[in-house]
Tab-separated table of C-alpha atoms in Angstrom:
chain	number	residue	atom	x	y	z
G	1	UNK	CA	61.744	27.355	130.786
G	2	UNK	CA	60.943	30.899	130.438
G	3	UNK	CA	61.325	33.004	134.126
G	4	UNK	CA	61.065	36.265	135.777
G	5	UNK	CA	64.287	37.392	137.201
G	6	UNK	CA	64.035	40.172	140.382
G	7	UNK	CA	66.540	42.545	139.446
G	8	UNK	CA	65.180	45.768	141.681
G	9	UNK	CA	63.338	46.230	144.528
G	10	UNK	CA	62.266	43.314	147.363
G	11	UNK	CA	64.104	39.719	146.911
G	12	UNK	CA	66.507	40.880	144.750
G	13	UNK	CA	67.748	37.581	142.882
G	14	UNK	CA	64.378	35.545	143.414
G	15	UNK	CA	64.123	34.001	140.131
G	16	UNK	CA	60.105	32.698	139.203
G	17	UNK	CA	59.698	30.124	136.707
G	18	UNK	CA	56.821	30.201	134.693
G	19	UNK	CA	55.046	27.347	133.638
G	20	UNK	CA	51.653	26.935	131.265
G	21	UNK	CA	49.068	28.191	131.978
G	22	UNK	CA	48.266	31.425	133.949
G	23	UNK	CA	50.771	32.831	136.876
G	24	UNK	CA	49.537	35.035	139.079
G	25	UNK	CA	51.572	38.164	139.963
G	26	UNK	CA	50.694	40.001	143.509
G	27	UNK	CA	51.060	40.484	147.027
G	28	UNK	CA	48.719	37.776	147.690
G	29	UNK	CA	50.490	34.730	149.537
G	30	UNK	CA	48.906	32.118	147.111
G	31	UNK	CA	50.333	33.803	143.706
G	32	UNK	CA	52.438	32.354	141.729
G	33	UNK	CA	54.918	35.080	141.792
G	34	UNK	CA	54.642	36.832	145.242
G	35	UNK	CA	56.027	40.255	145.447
G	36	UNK	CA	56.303	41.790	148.936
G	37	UNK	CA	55.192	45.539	148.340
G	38	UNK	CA	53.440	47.627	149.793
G	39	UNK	CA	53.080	49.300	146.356
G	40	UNK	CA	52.035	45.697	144.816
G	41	UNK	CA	47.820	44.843	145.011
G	42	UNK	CA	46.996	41.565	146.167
G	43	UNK	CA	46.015	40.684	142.527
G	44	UNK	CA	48.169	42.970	140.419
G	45	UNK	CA	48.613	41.282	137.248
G	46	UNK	CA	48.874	37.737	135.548
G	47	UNK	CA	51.037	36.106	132.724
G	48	UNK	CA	50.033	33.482	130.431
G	49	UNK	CA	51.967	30.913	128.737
G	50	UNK	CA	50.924	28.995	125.968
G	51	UNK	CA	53.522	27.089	123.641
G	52	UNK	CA	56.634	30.157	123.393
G	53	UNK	CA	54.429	32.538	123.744
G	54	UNK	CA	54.264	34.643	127.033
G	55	UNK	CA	51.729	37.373	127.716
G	56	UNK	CA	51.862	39.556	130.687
G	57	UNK	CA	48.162	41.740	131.598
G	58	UNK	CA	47.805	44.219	134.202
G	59	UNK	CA	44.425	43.766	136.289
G	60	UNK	CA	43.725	47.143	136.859
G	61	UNK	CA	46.009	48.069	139.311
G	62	UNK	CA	46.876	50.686	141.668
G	63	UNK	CA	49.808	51.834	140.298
G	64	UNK	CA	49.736	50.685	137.637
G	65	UNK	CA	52.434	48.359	135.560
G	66	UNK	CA	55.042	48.751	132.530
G	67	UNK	CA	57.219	47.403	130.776
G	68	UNK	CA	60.861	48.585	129.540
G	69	UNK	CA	59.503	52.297	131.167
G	70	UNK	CA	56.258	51.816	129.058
G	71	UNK	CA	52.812	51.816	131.074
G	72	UNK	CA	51.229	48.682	130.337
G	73	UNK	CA	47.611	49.235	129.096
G	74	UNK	CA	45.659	45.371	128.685
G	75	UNK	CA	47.906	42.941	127.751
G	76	UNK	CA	51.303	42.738	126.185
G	77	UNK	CA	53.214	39.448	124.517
G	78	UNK	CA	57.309	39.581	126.377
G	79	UNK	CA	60.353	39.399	124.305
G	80	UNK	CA	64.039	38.320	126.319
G	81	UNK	CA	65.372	41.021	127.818
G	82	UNK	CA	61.871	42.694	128.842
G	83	UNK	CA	62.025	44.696	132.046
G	84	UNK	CA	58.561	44.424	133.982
G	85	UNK	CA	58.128	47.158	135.983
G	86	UNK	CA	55.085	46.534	139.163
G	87	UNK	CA	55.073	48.750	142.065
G	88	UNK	CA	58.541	49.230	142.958
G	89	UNK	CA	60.009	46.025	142.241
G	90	UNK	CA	61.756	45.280	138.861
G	91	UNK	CA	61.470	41.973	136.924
G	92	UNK	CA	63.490	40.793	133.964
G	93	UNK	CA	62.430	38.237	131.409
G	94	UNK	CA	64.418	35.278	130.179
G	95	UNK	CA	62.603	33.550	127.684
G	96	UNK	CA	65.186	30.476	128.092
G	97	UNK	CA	67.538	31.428	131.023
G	98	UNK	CA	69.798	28.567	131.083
G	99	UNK	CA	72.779	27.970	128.573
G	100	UNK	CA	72.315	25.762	125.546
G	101	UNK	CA	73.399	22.576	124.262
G	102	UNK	CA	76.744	23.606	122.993
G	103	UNK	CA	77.556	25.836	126.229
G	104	UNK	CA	77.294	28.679	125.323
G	105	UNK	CA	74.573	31.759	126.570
G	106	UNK	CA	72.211	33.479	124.865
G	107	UNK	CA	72.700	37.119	124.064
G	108	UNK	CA	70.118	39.874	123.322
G	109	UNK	CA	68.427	42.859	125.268
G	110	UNK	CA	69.799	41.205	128.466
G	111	UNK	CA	73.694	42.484	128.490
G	112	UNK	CA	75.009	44.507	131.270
G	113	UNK	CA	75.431	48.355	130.895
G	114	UNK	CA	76.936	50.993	132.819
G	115	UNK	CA	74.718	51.932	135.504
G	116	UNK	CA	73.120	55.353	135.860
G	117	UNK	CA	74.507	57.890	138.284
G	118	UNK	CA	73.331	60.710	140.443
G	119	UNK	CA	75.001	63.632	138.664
G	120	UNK	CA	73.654	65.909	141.704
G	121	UNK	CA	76.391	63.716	143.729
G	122	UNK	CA	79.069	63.463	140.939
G	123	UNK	CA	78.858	67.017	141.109
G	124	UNK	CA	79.035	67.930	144.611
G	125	UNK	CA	82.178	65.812	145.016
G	126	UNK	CA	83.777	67.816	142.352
G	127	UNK	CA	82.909	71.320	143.866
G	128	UNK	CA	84.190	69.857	147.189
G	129	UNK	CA	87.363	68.917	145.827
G	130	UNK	CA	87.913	72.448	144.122
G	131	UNK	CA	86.674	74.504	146.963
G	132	UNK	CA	88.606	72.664	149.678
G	133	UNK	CA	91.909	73.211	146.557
G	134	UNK	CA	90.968	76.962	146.394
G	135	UNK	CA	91.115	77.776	150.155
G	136	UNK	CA	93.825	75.996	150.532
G	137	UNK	CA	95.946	77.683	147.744
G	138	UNK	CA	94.798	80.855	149.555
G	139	UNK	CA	95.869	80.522	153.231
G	140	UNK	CA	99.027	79.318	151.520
G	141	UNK	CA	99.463	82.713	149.543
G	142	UNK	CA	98.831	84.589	153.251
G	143	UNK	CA	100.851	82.215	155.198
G	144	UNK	CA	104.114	82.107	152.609
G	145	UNK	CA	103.600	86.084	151.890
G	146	UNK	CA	104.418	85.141	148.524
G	147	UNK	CA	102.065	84.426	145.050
G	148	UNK	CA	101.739	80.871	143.994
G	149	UNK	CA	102.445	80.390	139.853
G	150	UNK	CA	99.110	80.507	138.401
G	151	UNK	CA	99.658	77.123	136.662
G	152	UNK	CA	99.386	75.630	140.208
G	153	UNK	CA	95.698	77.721	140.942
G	154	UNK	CA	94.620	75.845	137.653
G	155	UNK	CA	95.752	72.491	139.076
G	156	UNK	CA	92.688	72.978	141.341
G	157	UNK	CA	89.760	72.780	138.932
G	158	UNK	CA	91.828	70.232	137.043
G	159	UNK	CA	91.762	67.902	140.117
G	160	UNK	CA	87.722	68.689	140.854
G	161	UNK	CA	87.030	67.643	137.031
G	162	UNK	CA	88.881	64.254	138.090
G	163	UNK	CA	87.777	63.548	141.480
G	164	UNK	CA	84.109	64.210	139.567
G	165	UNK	CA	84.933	61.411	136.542
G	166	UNK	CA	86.455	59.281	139.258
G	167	UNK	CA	83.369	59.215	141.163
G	168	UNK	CA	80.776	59.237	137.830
G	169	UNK	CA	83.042	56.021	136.957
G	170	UNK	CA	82.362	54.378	140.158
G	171	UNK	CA	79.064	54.478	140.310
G	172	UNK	CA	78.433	53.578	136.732
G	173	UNK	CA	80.401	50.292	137.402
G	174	UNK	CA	79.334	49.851	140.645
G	175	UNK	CA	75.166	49.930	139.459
G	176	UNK	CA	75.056	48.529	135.837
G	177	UNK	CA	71.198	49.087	134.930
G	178	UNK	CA	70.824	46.341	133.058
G	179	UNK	CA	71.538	42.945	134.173
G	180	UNK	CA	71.256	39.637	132.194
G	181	UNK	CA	68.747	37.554	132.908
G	182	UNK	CA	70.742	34.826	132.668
G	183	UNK	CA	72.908	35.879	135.595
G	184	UNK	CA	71.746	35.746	139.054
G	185	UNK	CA	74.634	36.964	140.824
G	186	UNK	CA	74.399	40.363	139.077
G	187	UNK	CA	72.559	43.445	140.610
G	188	UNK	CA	71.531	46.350	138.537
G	189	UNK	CA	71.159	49.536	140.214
G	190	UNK	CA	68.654	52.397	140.415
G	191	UNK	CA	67.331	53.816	136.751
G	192	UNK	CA	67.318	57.222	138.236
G	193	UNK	CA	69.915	59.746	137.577
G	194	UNK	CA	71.612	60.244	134.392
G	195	UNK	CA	74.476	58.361	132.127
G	196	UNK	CA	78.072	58.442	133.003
G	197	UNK	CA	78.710	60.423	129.961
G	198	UNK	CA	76.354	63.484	130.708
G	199	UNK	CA	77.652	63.560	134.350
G	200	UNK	CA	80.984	64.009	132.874
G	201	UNK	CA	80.207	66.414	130.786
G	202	UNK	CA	78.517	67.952	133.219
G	203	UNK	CA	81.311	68.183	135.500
G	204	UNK	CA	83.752	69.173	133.148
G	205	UNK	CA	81.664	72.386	131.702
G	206	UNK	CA	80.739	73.354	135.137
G	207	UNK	CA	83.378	72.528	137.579
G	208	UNK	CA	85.920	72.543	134.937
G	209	UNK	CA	85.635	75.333	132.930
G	210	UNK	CA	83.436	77.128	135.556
G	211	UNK	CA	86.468	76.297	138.069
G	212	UNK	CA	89.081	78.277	135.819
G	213	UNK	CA	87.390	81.189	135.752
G	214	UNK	CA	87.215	81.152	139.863
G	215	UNK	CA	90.260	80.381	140.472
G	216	UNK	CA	91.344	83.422	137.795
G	217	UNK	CA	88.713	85.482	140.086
G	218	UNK	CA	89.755	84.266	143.258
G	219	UNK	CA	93.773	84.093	142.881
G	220	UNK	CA	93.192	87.945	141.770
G	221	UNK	CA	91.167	88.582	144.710
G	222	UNK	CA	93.954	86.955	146.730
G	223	UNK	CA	97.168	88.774	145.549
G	224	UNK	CA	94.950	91.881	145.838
G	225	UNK	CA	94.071	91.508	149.514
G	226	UNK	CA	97.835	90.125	150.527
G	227	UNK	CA	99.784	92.070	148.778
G	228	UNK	CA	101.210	88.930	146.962
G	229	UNK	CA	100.615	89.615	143.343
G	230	UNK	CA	103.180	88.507	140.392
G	231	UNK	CA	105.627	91.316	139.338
G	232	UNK	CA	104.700	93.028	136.074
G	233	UNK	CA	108.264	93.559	134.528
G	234	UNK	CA	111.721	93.335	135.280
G	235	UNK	CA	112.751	94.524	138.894
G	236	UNK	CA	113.431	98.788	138.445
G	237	UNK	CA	116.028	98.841	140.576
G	238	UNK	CA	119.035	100.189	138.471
G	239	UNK	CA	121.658	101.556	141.435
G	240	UNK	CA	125.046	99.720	141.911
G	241	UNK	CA	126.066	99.626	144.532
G	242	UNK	CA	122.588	98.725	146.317
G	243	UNK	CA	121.243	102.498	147.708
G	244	UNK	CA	121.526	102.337	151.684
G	245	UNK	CA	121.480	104.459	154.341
G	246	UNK	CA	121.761	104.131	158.692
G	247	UNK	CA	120.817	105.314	161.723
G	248	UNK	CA	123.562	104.294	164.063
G	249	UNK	CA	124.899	101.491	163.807
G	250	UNK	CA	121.859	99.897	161.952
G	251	UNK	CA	121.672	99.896	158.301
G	252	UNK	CA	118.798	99.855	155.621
G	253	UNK	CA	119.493	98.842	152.497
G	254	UNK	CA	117.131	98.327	148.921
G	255	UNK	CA	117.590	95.433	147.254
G	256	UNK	CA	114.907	95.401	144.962
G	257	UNK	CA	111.744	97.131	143.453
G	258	UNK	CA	108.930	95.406	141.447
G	259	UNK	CA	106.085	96.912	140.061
G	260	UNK	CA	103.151	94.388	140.799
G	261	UNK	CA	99.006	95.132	139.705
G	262	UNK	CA	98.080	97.170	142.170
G	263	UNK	CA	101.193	97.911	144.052
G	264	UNK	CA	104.843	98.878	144.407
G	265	UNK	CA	106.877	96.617	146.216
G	266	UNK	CA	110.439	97.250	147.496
G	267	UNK	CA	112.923	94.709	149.264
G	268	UNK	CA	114.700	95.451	152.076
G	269	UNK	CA	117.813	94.072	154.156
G	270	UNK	CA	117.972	95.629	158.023
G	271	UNK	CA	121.725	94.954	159.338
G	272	UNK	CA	121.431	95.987	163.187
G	273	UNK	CA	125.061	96.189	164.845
G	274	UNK	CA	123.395	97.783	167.998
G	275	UNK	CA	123.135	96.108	171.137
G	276	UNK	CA	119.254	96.886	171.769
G	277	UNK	CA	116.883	95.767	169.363
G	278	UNK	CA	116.493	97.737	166.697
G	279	UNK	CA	112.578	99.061	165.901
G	280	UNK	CA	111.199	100.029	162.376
G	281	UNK	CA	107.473	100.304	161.762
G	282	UNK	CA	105.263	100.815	158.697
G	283	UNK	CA	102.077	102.699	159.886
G	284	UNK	CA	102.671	106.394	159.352
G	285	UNK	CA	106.558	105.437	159.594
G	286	UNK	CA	107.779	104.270	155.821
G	287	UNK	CA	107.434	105.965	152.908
G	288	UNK	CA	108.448	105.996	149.301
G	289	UNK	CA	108.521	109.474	147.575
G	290	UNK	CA	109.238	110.409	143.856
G	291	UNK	CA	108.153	113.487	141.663
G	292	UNK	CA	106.322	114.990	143.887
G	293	UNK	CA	104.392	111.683	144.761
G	294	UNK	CA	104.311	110.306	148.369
G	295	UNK	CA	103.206	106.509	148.798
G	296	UNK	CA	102.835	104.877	151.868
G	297	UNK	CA	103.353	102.005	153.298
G	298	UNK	CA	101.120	98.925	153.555
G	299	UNK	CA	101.779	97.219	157.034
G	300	UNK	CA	99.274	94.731	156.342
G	301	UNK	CA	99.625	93.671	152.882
G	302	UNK	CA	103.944	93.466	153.842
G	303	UNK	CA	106.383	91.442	154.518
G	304	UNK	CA	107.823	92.707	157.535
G	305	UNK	CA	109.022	92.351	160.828
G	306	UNK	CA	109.278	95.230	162.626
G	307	UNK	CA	111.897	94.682	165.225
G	308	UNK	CA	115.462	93.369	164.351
G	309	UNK	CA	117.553	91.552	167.325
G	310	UNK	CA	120.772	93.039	167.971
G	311	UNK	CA	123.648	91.989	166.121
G	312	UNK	CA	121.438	90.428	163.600
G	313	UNK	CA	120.824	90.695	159.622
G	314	UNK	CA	116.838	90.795	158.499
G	315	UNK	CA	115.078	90.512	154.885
G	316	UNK	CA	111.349	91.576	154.353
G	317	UNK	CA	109.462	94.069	151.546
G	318	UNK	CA	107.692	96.553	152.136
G	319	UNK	CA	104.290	97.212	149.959
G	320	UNK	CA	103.236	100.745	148.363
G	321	UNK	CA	99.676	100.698	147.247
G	322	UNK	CA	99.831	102.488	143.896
G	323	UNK	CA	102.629	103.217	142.010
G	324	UNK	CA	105.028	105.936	141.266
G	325	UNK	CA	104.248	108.298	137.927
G	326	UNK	CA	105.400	107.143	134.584
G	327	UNK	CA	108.980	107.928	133.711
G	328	UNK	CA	110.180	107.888	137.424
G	329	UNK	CA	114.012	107.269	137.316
G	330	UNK	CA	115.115	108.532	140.829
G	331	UNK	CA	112.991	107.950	143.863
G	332	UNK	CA	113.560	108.099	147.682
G	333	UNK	CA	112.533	105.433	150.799
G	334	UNK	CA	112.193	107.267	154.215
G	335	UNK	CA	111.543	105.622	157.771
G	336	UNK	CA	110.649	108.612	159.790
G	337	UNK	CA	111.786	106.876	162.934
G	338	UNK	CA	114.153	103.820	163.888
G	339	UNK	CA	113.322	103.318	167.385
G	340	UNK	CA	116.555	101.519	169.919
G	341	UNK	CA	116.033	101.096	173.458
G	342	UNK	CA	118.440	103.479	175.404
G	343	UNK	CA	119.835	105.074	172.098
G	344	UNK	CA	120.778	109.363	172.629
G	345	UNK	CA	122.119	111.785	170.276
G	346	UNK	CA	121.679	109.635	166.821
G	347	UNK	CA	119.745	110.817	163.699
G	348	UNK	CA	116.649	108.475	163.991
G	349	UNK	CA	115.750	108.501	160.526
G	350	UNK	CA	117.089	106.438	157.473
G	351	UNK	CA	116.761	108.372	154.230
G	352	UNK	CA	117.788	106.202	150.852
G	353	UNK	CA	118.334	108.174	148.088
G	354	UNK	CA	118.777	108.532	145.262
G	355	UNK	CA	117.291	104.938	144.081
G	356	UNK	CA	118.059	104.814	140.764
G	357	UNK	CA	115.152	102.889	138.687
G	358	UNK	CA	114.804	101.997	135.505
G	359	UNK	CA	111.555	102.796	133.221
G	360	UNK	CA	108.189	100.755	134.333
């Protein structure tokens, strides 16, 4: 016998069979099907049987009724797999909703479909995923005091456009919009939102290919602001042995320079044989000076530690901003000043030179 199946909306499940004859369909207790909604009339519509046919009429409504997303305007013969639409609840038709003879079920406009998702949500998961990846690959680039490989910035959007299928996936499953009438135990969800395959796509052109270009944008901005930027070139430094000099009994020595972006960027080794510690600042203190060309030092965009313990070997670079001219092949690092507790009579300045470089 042909029924109405509740698939959204109040009594979700509630199957009503319908016999000859007229059904009524409202929020009136004495109706045939009763639909408790506040968005239902007492006497919304009716559906007739007679023989196999089955006509459903709206009678003049509030808000009206439709069926498969078409307002309903007089009367309308249903077909299996119709999906009757009054006030917010959601009825599907089964013109024979048990199985036949031979056991098996009928098929038609009935089958079960990915649901429809929210792509607002799909989104936002996506952005949340990349933004929370960005931020973190950029306190990692100030914390380390080193550039990450660009391949792992562009892991980032890679992992939003994921996280945003992963969630577009569940939901589709999750809230199939159509469910079979002859299935009870199946819920569809809401028809709002869009398919699976737009929010995908949707995810993938924005956070995807909208996410590479940020994370370009932002891993620049990054290297800019710490200093940490990936070498252009081979390192310049062509001396052997490594240039040095010392004050005292502690000794600088270069052991590297690397042309980056924005900046010039020379390693250093401090070997402190004193027994004090052993003081050398950036600020106003370190410079690098070739053809006529004075850079200096970048405490904060450096990787330095300004005091050495005594009888103790320290690593760390120094950052330029700016570079020296074209064709430089000799230049010269300076600390003005290498402060030790209690230290008289010693040359307080370290002067390396010449650093022999090779061309840019």
């Amino acid at each position: 016998m042909p029924q109405l199946l509740v698939i959204a909306g109040p009594s979700v499940g509630t199957a009503f069979t319908i016999p000859g004859g007229v059904s009524r369909i409202g929020r009136e207790p004495e109706a045939e099907v009763y639909l408790a909604d506040a968005f239902v009339n007492h006497r919304h519509a009716e559906v007739r049987r007679e023989g196999g046919r089955v006509t459903l009429t709206d009678l003049g409504s509030t808000n009206g009724t439709s069926v498969n997303g078409q307002p309903l305007r007089g009367s309308r013969d249903l077909r299996h797999g119709d999906v009757v639409r009054i006030g917010r609840v959601e009825l599907a038709y089964s013109s024979n909703p048990y199985p036949d003879a031979a056991g098996g079920r009928h098929s038609g406009a009935g089958q079960v479909r990915l649901g429809r998702v929210r792509m607002g949500r799909v989104v936002l998961v996506a952005v949340v995923v990349e933004v929370l990846g960005l931020l973190a690959a950029a306190v990692f680039t100030f914390v380390a005091g080193r550039a990450i490989g660009g391949a792992a910035w562009l892991l980032v959007p890679a992992a939003a456009v994921v996280a945003g299928v992963v969630k577009a996936v569940i939901e589709a499953v999750a809230n199939p919009t159509r469910v079979d009438p002859d299935d009870h135990r199946l819920r569809p969800g809401p028809r709002r939102g869009v398919s699976a395959t737009v929010a995908v796509l949707a995810v993938v052109l924005l956070v995807g290919a909208g996410g590479y270009g940020a994370a370009v944008g932002i891993r620049a901005g990054v290297g800019w602001l710490t200093g940490n930027e990936d070498p252009v070139g081979r390192d310049r430094l062509a001396s052997s042995p490594a240039p040095s000099d010392r004050s005292g009994r502690v000794t600088v020595t270069v052991t590297s320079v690397v042309n980056t972006a924005h900046f010039t960027r020379v390693g250093l080794t401090v070997v402190n044989k004193e027994t004090q510690p052993a003081t050398l600042t950036l600020f106003h203190n370190c410079v690098l000076t070739a053809a006529g060309v004075t850079l200096q030092a970048d405490s904060f965009r450096s990787g330095w530690t300004q005091e050495v313990p005594p009888d103790s070997t320290q690593q760390g670079h120094v950052t330029f901003p700016g570079h020296l001219p074209d064709g430089t092949v000799t230049a010269q690092l300076s600390f003005l000043r290498v402060f030790v507790f209690g230290r008289f009579g010693v040359d307080d300045s370290v002067v390396i030179k010449p650093i022999r470089l090779r061309g840019a």
